């Protein structure tokens, strides 16, 4: 999924693989049976098309209408892990 998003947004970002938490599922397969039962809903758009539409939507947002994001601690943890990896390689 991450590789596809990078491709569709035209990013040069690199994927950083970190160890997963012990309780993290190895593969996610959401159960949409309740959506089918109560909402009579089925997914109709393929992943690539849905991501393309989502990317277009966010690119067209007027960000001046929104507050700036708050600091994100996961990013700080990623940066910390990168520093640890660099020290290990030195």
mmCIF file of C-alpha atoms in Angstrom:
data_model
loop_
_atom_site.group_PDB
_atom_site.id
_atom_site.type_symbol
_atom_site.label_atom_id
_atom_site.label_comp_id
_atom_site.label_asym_id
_atom_site.label_seq_id
_atom_site.Cartn_x
_atom_site.Cartn_y
_atom_site.Cartn_z
ATOM 1 C CA UNK A 1 0.000 0.000 0.000
ATOM 2 C CA UNK A 2 2.756 2.434 0.936
ATOM 3 C CA UNK A 3 4.569 1.743 -2.331
ATOM 4 C CA UNK A 4 1.394 2.431 -4.308
ATOM 5 C CA UNK A 5 0.757 5.722 -2.479
ATOM 6 C CA UNK A 6 4.346 6.830 -3.119
ATOM 7 C CA UNK A 7 3.906 6.016 -6.806
ATOM 8 C CA UNK A 8 0.571 7.817 -7.134
ATOM 9 C CA UNK A 9 1.682 11.003 -5.381
ATOM 10 C CA UNK A 10 4.959 11.050 -7.296
ATOM 11 C CA UNK A 11 7.007 11.105 -4.109
ATOM 12 C CA UNK A 12 10.654 10.234 -3.710
ATOM 13 C CA UNK A 13 9.977 9.134 -0.114
ATOM 14 C CA UNK A 14 11.619 5.955 1.074
ATOM 15 C CA UNK A 15 9.838 3.358 3.177
ATOM 16 C CA UNK A 16 11.416 2.765 6.559
ATOM 17 C CA UNK A 17 10.768 -0.710 7.920
ATOM 18 C CA UNK A 18 10.668 -0.897 11.709
ATOM 19 C CA UNK A 19 9.870 -3.849 13.941
ATOM 20 C CA UNK A 20 6.139 -4.247 14.510
ATOM 21 C CA UNK A 21 4.688 -4.180 18.004
ATOM 22 C CA UNK A 22 4.009 -7.670 19.330
ATOM 23 C CA UNK A 23 0.224 -7.249 19.091
ATOM 24 C CA UNK A 24 0.230 -5.863 15.542
ATOM 25 C CA UNK A 25 -1.678 -8.065 13.060
ATOM 26 C CA UNK A 26 0.510 -9.314 10.210
ATOM 27 C CA UNK A 27 -2.261 -8.812 7.667
ATOM 28 C CA UNK A 28 -5.376 -6.701 7.945
ATOM 29 C CA UNK A 29 -8.632 -7.887 6.449
ATOM 30 C CA UNK A 30 -11.426 -5.703 7.757
ATOM 31 C CA UNK A 31 -14.751 -7.397 8.351
ATOM 32 C CA UNK A 32 -17.351 -5.427 6.410
ATOM 33 C CA UNK A 33 -20.234 -7.787 7.163
ATOM 34 C CA UNK A 34 -21.948 -5.186 9.369
ATOM 35 C CA UNK A 35 -21.707 -2.582 6.612
ATOM 36 C CA UNK A 36 -23.325 -5.074 4.249
ATOM 37 C CA UNK A 37 -26.022 -6.033 6.752
ATOM 38 C CA UNK A 38 -26.992 -2.642 8.195
ATOM 39 C CA UNK A 39 -26.069 -0.217 5.437
ATOM 40 C CA UNK A 40 -26.480 -2.428 2.383
ATOM 41 C CA UNK A 41 -22.978 -1.283 1.411
ATOM 42 C CA UNK A 42 -20.383 -2.985 -0.754
ATOM 43 C CA UNK A 43 -17.065 -1.515 -1.898
ATOM 44 C CA UNK A 44 -17.357 -0.579 -5.563
ATOM 45 C CA UNK A 45 -14.099 1.250 -6.298
ATOM 46 C CA UNK A 46 -10.773 -0.490 -6.803
ATOM 47 C CA UNK A 47 -7.879 0.513 -4.551
ATOM 48 C CA UNK A 48 -5.848 2.415 -7.178
ATOM 49 C CA UNK A 49 -8.880 4.416 -8.322
ATOM 50 C CA UNK A 50 -9.924 5.198 -4.749
ATOM 51 C CA UNK A 51 -6.434 6.353 -3.798
ATOM 52 C CA UNK A 52 -6.220 8.492 -6.944
ATOM 53 C CA UNK A 53 -9.518 10.205 -6.063
ATOM 54 C CA UNK A 54 -8.444 10.672 -2.444
ATOM 55 C CA UNK A 55 -5.100 12.199 -3.460
ATOM 56 C CA UNK A 56 -6.875 14.562 -5.860
ATOM 57 C CA UNK A 57 -9.302 15.614 -3.115
ATOM 58 C CA UNK A 58 -6.519 16.453 -0.651
ATOM 59 C CA UNK A 59 -4.475 18.286 -3.288
ATOM 60 C CA UNK A 60 -7.454 20.518 -4.031
ATOM 61 C CA UNK A 61 -8.126 21.433 -0.374
ATOM 62 C CA UNK A 62 -7.574 25.064 0.556
ATOM 63 C CA UNK A 63 -5.302 24.440 3.528
ATOM 64 C CA UNK A 64 -5.535 28.078 4.589
ATOM 65 C CA UNK A 65 -8.949 27.186 6.032
ATOM 66 C CA UNK A 66 -7.482 24.680 8.501
ATOM 67 C CA UNK A 67 -5.239 24.853 11.540
ATOM 68 C CA UNK A 68 -1.664 23.637 11.253
ATOM 69 C CA UNK A 69 -1.190 20.049 12.444
ATOM 70 C CA UNK A 70 0.032 19.369 15.945
ATOM 71 C CA UNK A 71 3.431 17.732 16.492
ATOM 72 C CA UNK A 72 3.245 14.023 15.809
ATOM 73 C CA UNK A 73 5.015 11.791 18.290
ATOM 74 C CA UNK A 74 5.262 8.803 15.930
ATOM 75 C CA UNK A 75 7.416 10.923 13.622
ATOM 76 C CA UNK A 76 9.673 11.758 16.544
ATOM 77 C CA UNK A 77 9.960 8.052 17.354
ATOM 78 C CA UNK A 78 10.872 7.303 13.738
ATOM 79 C CA UNK A 79 13.556 9.980 13.826
ATOM 80 C CA UNK A 80 14.856 8.522 17.093
ATOM 81 C CA UNK A 81 15.022 5.039 15.591
ATOM 82 C CA UNK A 82 16.897 6.406 12.589
ATOM 83 C CA UNK A 83 19.469 8.012 14.899
ATOM 84 C CA UNK A 84 19.887 4.708 16.766
ATOM 85 C CA UNK A 85 20.387 2.860 13.462
ATOM 86 C CA UNK A 86 22.983 5.388 12.329
ATOM 87 C CA UNK A 87 24.923 4.988 15.581
ATOM 88 C CA UNK A 88 24.841 1.196 15.175
ATOM 89 C CA UNK A 89 26.267 1.459 11.653
ATOM 90 C CA UNK A 90 29.086 3.800 12.738
#
